Short mmCIF file of N, CA and C in Angstrom, two decimals:
data_model
loop_
_atom_site.label_atom_id
_atom_site.label_comp_id
_atom_site.label_asym_id
_atom_site.label_seq_id
_atom_site.Cartn_x
_atom_site.Cartn_y
_atom_site.Cartn_z
N MET A 1 -43.22 -121.12 -95.33
CA MET A 1 -44.05 -120.03 -95.66
C MET A 1 -44.82 -119.78 -94.18
N ARG A 2 -45.47 -120.87 -93.71
CA ARG A 2 -45.77 -120.65 -92.37
C ARG A 2 -45.07 -119.73 -91.28
N ARG A 3 -43.51 -120.23 -91.34
CA ARG A 3 -42.80 -119.59 -90.42
C ARG A 3 -42.64 -118.19 -90.88
N THR A 4 -42.43 -117.85 -92.02
CA THR A 4 -42.19 -116.52 -92.43
C THR A 4 -43.56 -115.78 -92.14
N PHE A 5 -44.78 -116.06 -91.98
CA PHE A 5 -46.20 -115.40 -91.72
C PHE A 5 -45.95 -115.39 -90.33
N LEU A 6 -45.52 -116.57 -89.66
CA LEU A 6 -45.52 -116.38 -87.87
C LEU A 6 -44.31 -115.14 -87.62
N VAL A 7 -43.19 -114.98 -88.26
CA VAL A 7 -42.52 -114.18 -87.81
C VAL A 7 -42.62 -112.54 -88.05
N ARG A 8 -43.42 -112.69 -89.20
CA ARG A 8 -43.66 -111.30 -89.60
C ARG A 8 -45.00 -110.63 -88.64
N ASN A 9 -45.90 -111.36 -88.27
CA ASN A 9 -46.85 -110.92 -87.30
C ASN A 9 -46.03 -110.89 -85.85
N VAL A 10 -45.21 -111.65 -85.39
CA VAL A 10 -44.56 -111.21 -84.29
C VAL A 10 -43.91 -109.96 -84.35
N VAL A 11 -43.14 -109.75 -85.25
CA VAL A 11 -42.44 -108.77 -85.59
C VAL A 11 -43.29 -107.28 -85.56
N ALA A 12 -44.60 -107.33 -86.16
CA ALA A 12 -45.66 -106.41 -86.37
C ALA A 12 -46.06 -106.20 -84.91
N GLY A 13 -46.39 -107.44 -84.23
CA GLY A 13 -46.96 -107.10 -82.80
C GLY A 13 -46.18 -106.39 -82.03
N LEU A 14 -44.62 -106.67 -82.18
CA LEU A 14 -43.63 -105.87 -81.24
C LEU A 14 -43.63 -104.63 -81.33
N ALA A 15 -43.81 -104.22 -82.70
CA ALA A 15 -43.63 -102.89 -83.38
C ALA A 15 -44.93 -101.97 -82.85
N LEU A 16 -45.92 -102.87 -82.57
CA LEU A 16 -47.25 -101.80 -82.32
C LEU A 16 -46.91 -102.19 -80.55
N LEU A 17 -46.54 -103.00 -80.27
CA LEU A 17 -46.47 -102.68 -78.70
C LEU A 17 -45.50 -101.65 -78.24
N VAL A 18 -44.27 -101.57 -78.88
CA VAL A 18 -43.21 -100.51 -78.75
C VAL A 18 -44.05 -99.33 -78.99
N GLY A 19 -44.80 -99.07 -79.99
CA GLY A 19 -45.45 -97.92 -80.46
C GLY A 19 -46.45 -97.77 -79.28
N LEU A 20 -47.16 -98.39 -79.08
CA LEU A 20 -48.26 -98.08 -77.80
C LEU A 20 -47.47 -97.37 -76.28
N CYS A 21 -46.30 -98.27 -75.77
CA CYS A 21 -45.76 -97.91 -74.90
C CYS A 21 -45.24 -96.41 -74.90
N SER A 22 -44.73 -96.23 -75.75
CA SER A 22 -44.16 -94.91 -76.31
C SER A 22 -45.21 -93.81 -76.23
N VAL A 23 -46.53 -93.98 -76.46
CA VAL A 23 -47.56 -93.14 -76.54
C VAL A 23 -48.21 -93.21 -75.22
N VAL A 24 -48.42 -94.23 -74.40
CA VAL A 24 -48.95 -94.15 -73.14
C VAL A 24 -47.90 -93.97 -72.20
N SER A 25 -46.35 -93.98 -72.14
CA SER A 25 -45.78 -93.43 -71.08
C SER A 25 -45.49 -91.98 -71.16
N PRO A 26 -45.61 -91.12 -69.89
CA PRO A 26 -45.17 -90.01 -70.06
C PRO A 26 -43.82 -89.52 -70.79
N ALA A 27 -43.92 -88.26 -71.56
CA ALA A 27 -42.64 -87.83 -71.87
C ALA A 27 -41.85 -87.39 -70.75
N ALA A 28 -40.55 -87.57 -70.82
CA ALA A 28 -39.49 -87.35 -69.67
C ALA A 28 -39.70 -86.00 -69.66
N VAL A 29 -39.60 -85.49 -68.17
CA VAL A 29 -39.74 -83.98 -68.10
C VAL A 29 -38.48 -83.10 -68.19
N ARG A 30 -38.24 -82.29 -68.93
CA ARG A 30 -36.76 -81.96 -69.00
C ARG A 30 -36.68 -80.68 -67.95
N ALA A 31 -35.45 -80.91 -67.56
CA ALA A 31 -35.17 -79.80 -66.28
C ALA A 31 -35.29 -78.53 -66.60
N GLU A 32 -35.68 -77.78 -65.91
CA GLU A 32 -35.74 -76.64 -65.94
C GLU A 32 -34.50 -75.54 -65.48
N PRO A 33 -33.66 -74.63 -66.07
CA PRO A 33 -32.67 -74.06 -65.33
C PRO A 33 -32.98 -72.83 -64.72
N LEU A 34 -32.71 -72.73 -63.54
CA LEU A 34 -33.55 -71.66 -62.82
C LEU A 34 -32.11 -70.98 -61.96
N TYR A 35 -32.40 -69.55 -61.72
CA TYR A 35 -31.57 -68.71 -60.70
C TYR A 35 -32.21 -68.36 -59.49
N PHE A 36 -31.56 -68.36 -58.35
CA PHE A 36 -31.86 -68.15 -57.17
C PHE A 36 -30.82 -67.06 -56.80
N ALA A 37 -31.55 -65.92 -56.16
CA ALA A 37 -31.10 -65.04 -55.55
C ALA A 37 -31.43 -64.77 -53.90
N VAL A 38 -30.55 -65.42 -53.13
CA VAL A 38 -30.79 -65.54 -51.79
C VAL A 38 -30.12 -64.45 -50.81
N GLU A 39 -30.87 -64.11 -49.77
CA GLU A 39 -30.17 -63.36 -48.52
C GLU A 39 -30.83 -63.45 -47.25
N VAL A 40 -29.91 -64.07 -46.47
CA VAL A 40 -29.89 -64.39 -45.39
C VAL A 40 -29.48 -63.46 -44.13
N ARG A 41 -30.36 -63.19 -43.30
CA ARG A 41 -30.03 -62.19 -42.24
C ARG A 41 -30.41 -62.92 -40.75
N ARG A 42 -29.59 -62.59 -39.78
CA ARG A 42 -29.67 -63.14 -38.51
C ARG A 42 -30.03 -62.03 -37.49
N GLU A 43 -30.87 -62.00 -36.85
CA GLU A 43 -31.10 -60.97 -35.92
C GLU A 43 -30.71 -59.43 -36.81
N GLY A 44 -31.16 -59.27 -37.89
CA GLY A 44 -31.03 -58.07 -38.60
C GLY A 44 -29.85 -58.24 -39.36
N ARG A 45 -28.59 -58.61 -39.14
CA ARG A 45 -27.58 -58.68 -39.61
C ARG A 45 -27.18 -59.70 -40.76
N LEU A 46 -26.70 -58.98 -41.68
CA LEU A 46 -26.47 -60.22 -43.35
C LEU A 46 -25.69 -60.87 -42.95
N VAL A 47 -25.81 -62.24 -43.30
CA VAL A 47 -24.91 -63.35 -43.03
C VAL A 47 -24.56 -63.94 -44.32
N ALA A 48 -25.23 -63.99 -45.36
CA ALA A 48 -25.14 -64.50 -46.48
C ALA A 48 -26.04 -63.86 -47.76
N GLN A 49 -25.41 -64.17 -48.91
CA GLN A 49 -26.15 -63.40 -50.08
C GLN A 49 -25.67 -64.08 -51.32
N PRO A 50 -26.02 -65.57 -51.32
CA PRO A 50 -25.02 -66.14 -52.61
C PRO A 50 -26.49 -65.87 -53.48
N LYS A 51 -26.03 -65.92 -54.88
CA LYS A 51 -26.53 -66.14 -56.53
C LYS A 51 -26.11 -67.39 -56.86
N LEU A 52 -27.39 -68.29 -57.13
CA LEU A 52 -27.11 -69.40 -57.74
C LEU A 52 -27.73 -69.82 -58.80
N LEU A 53 -27.51 -70.78 -59.49
CA LEU A 53 -28.07 -71.54 -60.73
C LEU A 53 -28.11 -73.07 -60.21
N GLY A 54 -29.35 -73.41 -60.54
CA GLY A 54 -29.73 -74.78 -60.24
C GLY A 54 -30.85 -75.06 -61.20
N GLU A 55 -31.36 -76.17 -61.22
CA GLU A 55 -32.34 -76.75 -62.09
C GLU A 55 -33.50 -77.61 -61.27
N THR A 56 -34.60 -77.58 -61.80
CA THR A 56 -35.62 -78.47 -61.45
C THR A 56 -35.33 -79.82 -61.12
N GLY A 57 -35.64 -80.33 -60.18
CA GLY A 57 -35.53 -81.98 -59.96
C GLY A 57 -34.26 -82.28 -59.47
N ARG A 58 -33.08 -81.24 -59.46
CA ARG A 58 -31.72 -81.54 -58.84
C ARG A 58 -31.38 -80.70 -57.46
N THR A 59 -31.05 -81.17 -56.55
CA THR A 59 -30.77 -80.44 -55.09
C THR A 59 -29.52 -79.55 -55.50
N LEU A 60 -29.77 -78.55 -55.10
CA LEU A 60 -28.73 -77.42 -54.98
C LEU A 60 -28.18 -77.29 -53.66
N ARG A 61 -26.87 -77.37 -53.41
CA ARG A 61 -26.02 -77.01 -52.24
C ARG A 61 -25.05 -76.02 -52.07
N ALA A 62 -25.37 -75.08 -51.41
CA ALA A 62 -24.29 -74.07 -51.10
C ALA A 62 -23.86 -73.94 -49.84
N GLU A 63 -22.62 -73.61 -49.53
CA GLU A 63 -21.86 -73.73 -48.59
C GLU A 63 -20.69 -72.64 -48.28
N ARG A 64 -20.51 -71.99 -47.36
CA ARG A 64 -19.28 -70.77 -47.18
C ARG A 64 -18.40 -71.49 -46.09
N ARG A 65 -17.47 -71.44 -46.26
CA ARG A 65 -16.53 -71.99 -45.15
C ARG A 65 -15.18 -70.91 -45.04
N ARG A 66 -14.78 -70.17 -44.12
CA ARG A 66 -13.43 -69.43 -44.14
C ARG A 66 -12.33 -70.61 -43.89
N PRO A 67 -10.89 -70.23 -44.76
CA PRO A 67 -10.03 -71.15 -44.66
C PRO A 67 -9.75 -71.53 -43.70
N GLY A 68 -9.81 -72.98 -43.12
CA GLY A 68 -9.46 -73.52 -41.78
C GLY A 68 -10.16 -73.53 -40.89
N ALA A 69 -11.44 -72.87 -41.09
CA ALA A 69 -12.65 -72.95 -40.05
C ALA A 69 -12.96 -74.27 -39.96
N PRO A 70 -13.57 -75.36 -38.82
CA PRO A 70 -13.85 -76.28 -38.86
C PRO A 70 -15.41 -76.43 -39.19
N ILE A 71 -15.90 -75.38 -39.02
CA ILE A 71 -17.80 -75.58 -39.48
C ILE A 71 -17.81 -74.42 -40.44
N ALA A 72 -18.84 -74.58 -41.22
CA ALA A 72 -19.37 -73.52 -42.32
C ALA A 72 -19.98 -72.47 -41.83
N ASP A 73 -20.00 -71.04 -42.25
CA ASP A 73 -20.27 -70.28 -41.95
C ASP A 73 -21.90 -70.30 -42.04
N TYR A 74 -22.61 -70.89 -43.44
CA TYR A 74 -23.62 -71.45 -43.50
C TYR A 74 -23.85 -72.43 -44.51
N SER A 75 -24.59 -73.11 -44.44
CA SER A 75 -25.20 -74.10 -45.40
C SER A 75 -26.47 -74.14 -45.83
N LEU A 76 -26.61 -74.06 -47.44
CA LEU A 76 -28.04 -73.81 -47.67
C LEU A 76 -28.49 -75.20 -48.78
N VAL A 77 -29.32 -75.65 -48.83
CA VAL A 77 -30.11 -76.66 -49.45
C VAL A 77 -31.20 -76.35 -50.16
N LEU A 78 -31.24 -76.15 -51.60
CA LEU A 78 -32.71 -75.87 -52.30
C LEU A 78 -32.99 -77.18 -53.19
N THR A 79 -34.14 -77.42 -53.05
CA THR A 79 -34.36 -78.79 -53.77
C THR A 79 -35.72 -78.30 -54.82
N PRO A 80 -35.61 -77.64 -55.64
CA PRO A 80 -36.94 -77.43 -56.57
C PRO A 80 -37.34 -78.24 -57.69
N ARG A 81 -38.69 -78.00 -57.49
CA ARG A 81 -39.44 -79.03 -58.49
C ARG A 81 -40.57 -78.25 -59.42
N ALA A 82 -40.77 -78.58 -60.52
CA ALA A 82 -41.80 -77.90 -61.21
C ALA A 82 -43.23 -78.53 -61.19
N GLU A 83 -44.21 -77.50 -60.89
CA GLU A 83 -45.46 -78.06 -60.45
C GLU A 83 -46.17 -77.06 -61.33
N GLY A 84 -46.56 -77.47 -62.46
CA GLY A 84 -47.29 -76.62 -63.20
C GLY A 84 -46.68 -75.55 -63.96
N LYS A 85 -47.44 -74.44 -63.52
CA LYS A 85 -46.74 -72.86 -63.70
C LYS A 85 -45.93 -72.54 -62.25
N SER A 86 -45.88 -73.26 -61.55
CA SER A 86 -45.10 -72.61 -60.30
C SER A 86 -43.96 -73.72 -59.90
N PHE A 87 -43.20 -73.34 -58.89
CA PHE A 87 -42.12 -74.25 -58.38
C PHE A 87 -41.93 -74.52 -57.24
N LEU A 88 -42.36 -75.64 -56.89
CA LEU A 88 -42.02 -76.21 -55.17
C LEU A 88 -40.71 -76.25 -55.10
N LEU A 89 -40.68 -75.47 -53.72
CA LEU A 89 -39.30 -75.39 -53.33
C LEU A 89 -39.17 -75.76 -52.06
N GLN A 90 -38.20 -76.67 -51.73
CA GLN A 90 -37.89 -77.02 -50.40
C GLN A 90 -36.66 -76.56 -50.07
N LEU A 91 -36.43 -75.58 -48.72
CA LEU A 91 -35.16 -74.86 -48.44
C LEU A 91 -34.80 -75.29 -46.96
N ASP A 92 -33.64 -75.40 -46.74
CA ASP A 92 -32.81 -76.00 -45.56
C ASP A 92 -31.69 -74.84 -45.44
N LEU A 93 -31.49 -74.35 -44.16
CA LEU A 93 -30.43 -73.67 -43.91
C LEU A 93 -30.08 -73.79 -42.66
N LEU A 94 -28.53 -73.84 -42.54
CA LEU A 94 -28.00 -74.36 -41.29
C LEU A 94 -26.96 -73.28 -41.05
N LEU A 95 -27.14 -72.45 -40.03
CA LEU A 95 -26.00 -71.56 -39.39
C LEU A 95 -25.57 -72.22 -38.23
N PRO A 96 -24.27 -71.71 -37.79
CA PRO A 96 -23.62 -72.43 -36.58
C PRO A 96 -24.68 -72.21 -35.37
N GLU A 97 -25.54 -71.18 -35.24
CA GLU A 97 -26.26 -70.98 -34.11
C GLU A 97 -27.83 -70.67 -34.31
N ALA A 98 -28.14 -71.15 -35.48
CA ALA A 98 -29.52 -71.49 -35.94
C ALA A 98 -29.89 -72.26 -37.23
N GLU A 99 -31.07 -73.05 -37.49
CA GLU A 99 -31.38 -73.53 -38.54
C GLU A 99 -32.75 -73.16 -38.70
N GLY A 100 -33.01 -73.49 -40.03
CA GLY A 100 -34.46 -73.31 -40.60
C GLY A 100 -34.59 -74.33 -41.65
N HIS A 101 -36.01 -74.18 -41.62
CA HIS A 101 -36.49 -75.28 -43.20
C HIS A 101 -37.87 -74.80 -43.44
N SER A 102 -38.15 -74.62 -44.81
CA SER A 102 -39.43 -73.91 -45.43
C SER A 102 -39.93 -75.06 -46.57
N GLU A 103 -41.10 -74.96 -46.65
CA GLU A 103 -41.58 -75.75 -48.26
C GLU A 103 -42.36 -74.64 -48.82
N LEU A 104 -42.29 -73.89 -50.09
CA LEU A 104 -43.15 -73.10 -50.59
C LEU A 104 -43.32 -73.19 -51.86
N ALA A 105 -44.09 -72.37 -52.58
CA ALA A 105 -44.47 -72.74 -54.24
C ALA A 105 -44.24 -71.19 -54.60
N LEU A 106 -43.17 -71.00 -55.69
CA LEU A 106 -42.79 -69.77 -55.79
C LEU A 106 -43.41 -69.53 -57.80
N LEU A 107 -43.65 -68.54 -57.94
CA LEU A 107 -43.87 -68.23 -59.72
C LEU A 107 -42.47 -67.63 -60.12
N HIS A 108 -42.25 -67.72 -61.54
CA HIS A 108 -41.24 -67.08 -62.02
C HIS A 108 -41.20 -65.82 -61.81
N GLY A 109 -40.13 -65.33 -61.37
CA GLY A 109 -39.86 -63.71 -60.99
C GLY A 109 -40.45 -63.27 -59.68
N GLU A 110 -40.88 -64.61 -58.80
CA GLU A 110 -41.44 -64.16 -57.41
C GLU A 110 -40.43 -63.98 -56.40
N GLN A 111 -40.36 -62.93 -55.53
CA GLN A 111 -39.67 -62.66 -54.28
C GLN A 111 -40.33 -63.05 -53.25
N ARG A 112 -39.99 -63.89 -52.36
CA ARG A 112 -40.68 -63.82 -51.08
C ARG A 112 -39.65 -63.69 -49.86
N LYS A 113 -40.24 -63.27 -48.44
CA LYS A 113 -39.43 -63.24 -47.63
C LYS A 113 -39.80 -64.45 -46.53
N LEU A 114 -39.20 -65.09 -45.81
CA LEU A 114 -39.51 -66.15 -44.87
C LEU A 114 -38.99 -65.82 -43.39
N GLN A 115 -39.59 -66.32 -42.70
CA GLN A 115 -39.05 -66.31 -41.13
C GLN A 115 -38.90 -67.69 -40.80
N LEU A 116 -37.75 -68.06 -40.70
CA LEU A 116 -37.32 -69.36 -40.03
C LEU A 116 -37.15 -69.62 -38.79
N GLY A 117 -36.97 -68.37 -37.86
CA GLY A 117 -36.49 -68.57 -36.59
C GLY A 117 -37.72 -68.63 -35.66
N ARG A 118 -37.58 -68.82 -34.70
CA ARG A 118 -38.73 -68.92 -33.58
C ARG A 118 -39.41 -67.74 -33.33
N VAL A 119 -38.96 -66.65 -33.59
CA VAL A 119 -39.49 -65.52 -33.24
C VAL A 119 -39.10 -64.79 -34.52
N PRO A 120 -40.09 -63.44 -35.06
CA PRO A 120 -39.78 -62.67 -36.14
C PRO A 120 -38.19 -62.24 -36.03
N GLY A 121 -37.54 -62.14 -37.15
CA GLY A 121 -36.40 -61.29 -37.33
C GLY A 121 -35.05 -62.22 -36.82
N GLU A 122 -35.60 -63.22 -36.27
CA GLU A 122 -34.46 -64.28 -35.60
C GLU A 122 -33.42 -64.89 -36.88
N LEU A 123 -34.28 -65.33 -37.86
CA LEU A 123 -33.68 -65.78 -39.06
C LEU A 123 -34.61 -65.66 -40.24
N GLU A 124 -34.06 -64.58 -41.39
CA GLU A 124 -35.12 -64.39 -42.06
C GLU A 124 -34.17 -64.82 -43.55
N VAL A 125 -34.96 -64.93 -44.32
CA VAL A 125 -34.22 -65.57 -45.78
C VAL A 125 -35.24 -64.76 -46.65
N SER A 126 -34.67 -64.16 -47.41
CA SER A 126 -35.37 -63.40 -48.78
C SER A 126 -35.00 -64.00 -50.04
N LEU A 127 -35.81 -64.82 -50.84
CA LEU A 127 -35.70 -65.56 -51.83
C LEU A 127 -36.09 -64.92 -53.28
N LEU A 128 -35.52 -64.99 -54.22
CA LEU A 128 -36.00 -64.67 -55.54
C LEU A 128 -35.89 -65.78 -56.43
N LEU A 129 -36.60 -66.08 -57.30
CA LEU A 129 -36.43 -67.35 -58.39
C LEU A 129 -36.77 -67.04 -59.58
N MET A 130 -36.27 -67.17 -60.83
CA MET A 130 -36.58 -66.58 -61.93
C MET A 130 -35.87 -68.06 -63.07
N LYS A 131 -36.69 -68.07 -63.88
CA LYS A 131 -36.39 -69.07 -65.05
C LYS A 131 -35.10 -68.58 -65.72
N VAL A 132 -33.66 -69.15 -65.99
CA VAL A 132 -32.87 -68.72 -66.49
C VAL A 132 -33.15 -68.29 -68.31
N ASP A 133 -33.80 -68.91 -68.83
CA ASP A 133 -34.15 -68.57 -70.10
C ASP A 133 -35.41 -67.83 -70.21
N SER A 134 -35.34 -66.50 -69.75
CA SER A 134 -36.60 -65.71 -69.79
C SER A 134 -35.95 -64.45 -69.91
N PRO A 135 -37.17 -63.70 -70.66
CA PRO A 135 -36.47 -62.10 -70.82
C PRO A 135 -36.00 -61.32 -69.66
N GLU A 136 -36.84 -61.48 -68.49
CA GLU A 136 -36.66 -61.17 -67.07
C GLU A 136 -35.66 -61.23 -66.55
N PHE A 137 -34.86 -62.53 -66.83
CA PHE A 137 -33.39 -63.09 -66.59
C PHE A 137 -32.62 -62.15 -67.09
N ARG A 138 -32.68 -62.11 -68.43
CA ARG A 138 -31.38 -61.41 -69.23
C ARG A 138 -31.50 -59.98 -68.85
N ALA A 139 -32.77 -58.98 -68.55
CA ALA A 139 -32.56 -58.20 -68.20
C ALA A 139 -31.94 -57.72 -67.02
N LEU A 140 -32.12 -58.90 -65.85
CA LEU A 140 -31.42 -58.88 -64.76
C LEU A 140 -30.06 -59.20 -64.50
N MET A 141 -29.57 -59.69 -65.82
CA MET A 141 -28.13 -59.86 -65.96
C MET A 141 -27.40 -58.43 -66.52
N GLN A 142 -28.26 -57.84 -67.71
CA GLN A 142 -27.76 -56.86 -68.30
C GLN A 142 -27.72 -55.76 -67.11
N LEU A 143 -28.68 -55.56 -66.18
CA LEU A 143 -28.54 -54.52 -65.39
C LEU A 143 -27.64 -54.71 -64.09
N GLY A 144 -27.38 -55.82 -64.40
CA GLY A 144 -26.09 -56.37 -63.00
C GLY A 144 -24.84 -55.99 -63.60
N GLU A 145 -24.19 -56.10 -65.15
CA GLU A 145 -23.36 -55.66 -66.08
C GLU A 145 -23.14 -54.29 -65.96
N ARG A 146 -24.14 -53.54 -66.29
CA ARG A 146 -24.21 -52.09 -66.31
C ARG A 146 -24.08 -51.35 -64.88
N ASP A 147 -24.64 -52.03 -63.81
CA ASP A 147 -24.26 -51.70 -62.38
C ASP A 147 -22.50 -51.83 -62.22
N SER A 148 -22.06 -52.99 -62.42
CA SER A 148 -20.72 -53.18 -62.02
C SER A 148 -19.75 -52.53 -62.92
N LYS A 149 -20.07 -52.05 -64.15
CA LYS A 149 -19.23 -51.30 -64.94
C LYS A 149 -19.21 -49.79 -64.59
N GLY A 150 -20.51 -49.20 -64.07
CA GLY A 150 -20.25 -48.22 -63.40
C GLY A 150 -19.70 -47.99 -62.09
N SER A 151 -19.69 -48.86 -61.66
CA SER A 151 -19.32 -48.64 -60.17
C SER A 151 -17.50 -48.70 -60.38
N SER A 152 -17.00 -49.00 -61.16
CA SER A 152 -15.95 -49.17 -61.23
C SER A 152 -14.83 -47.76 -61.92
N ILE A 153 -15.68 -46.84 -62.11
CA ILE A 153 -15.10 -45.48 -62.37
C ILE A 153 -14.68 -44.50 -61.47
#
């Protein structure tokens, strides 16, 4: 009888401990799917225009390399993280003749132009960030479909 009482108390104590740990520890943050529209210009000339899907908390890498080329035309690394209503973004860009780095905060739907070169216009990046599951993103995708259908006539 004493042993049963002891086992019941230990099990109840463990259940209480597990319950408290689940309440005290923060819930796992769900990754937010994001869309990025990037435009890279080098001395006014369009170098790259990738459209990318990623998510918060995961590094996104994009690279364009011509077949057989020893180096890439460009290499882009984006690292987004959610911070309240905004997204903190780390951007690294590497071209054969230039490179740039920036850290910025963007809101959903915000577009920003960044000067990454030593002088204005040397290396410019235009960046749009949108949440994938948003009415604005769906409208943008429908607009893109409509434009591609209209241009094939």
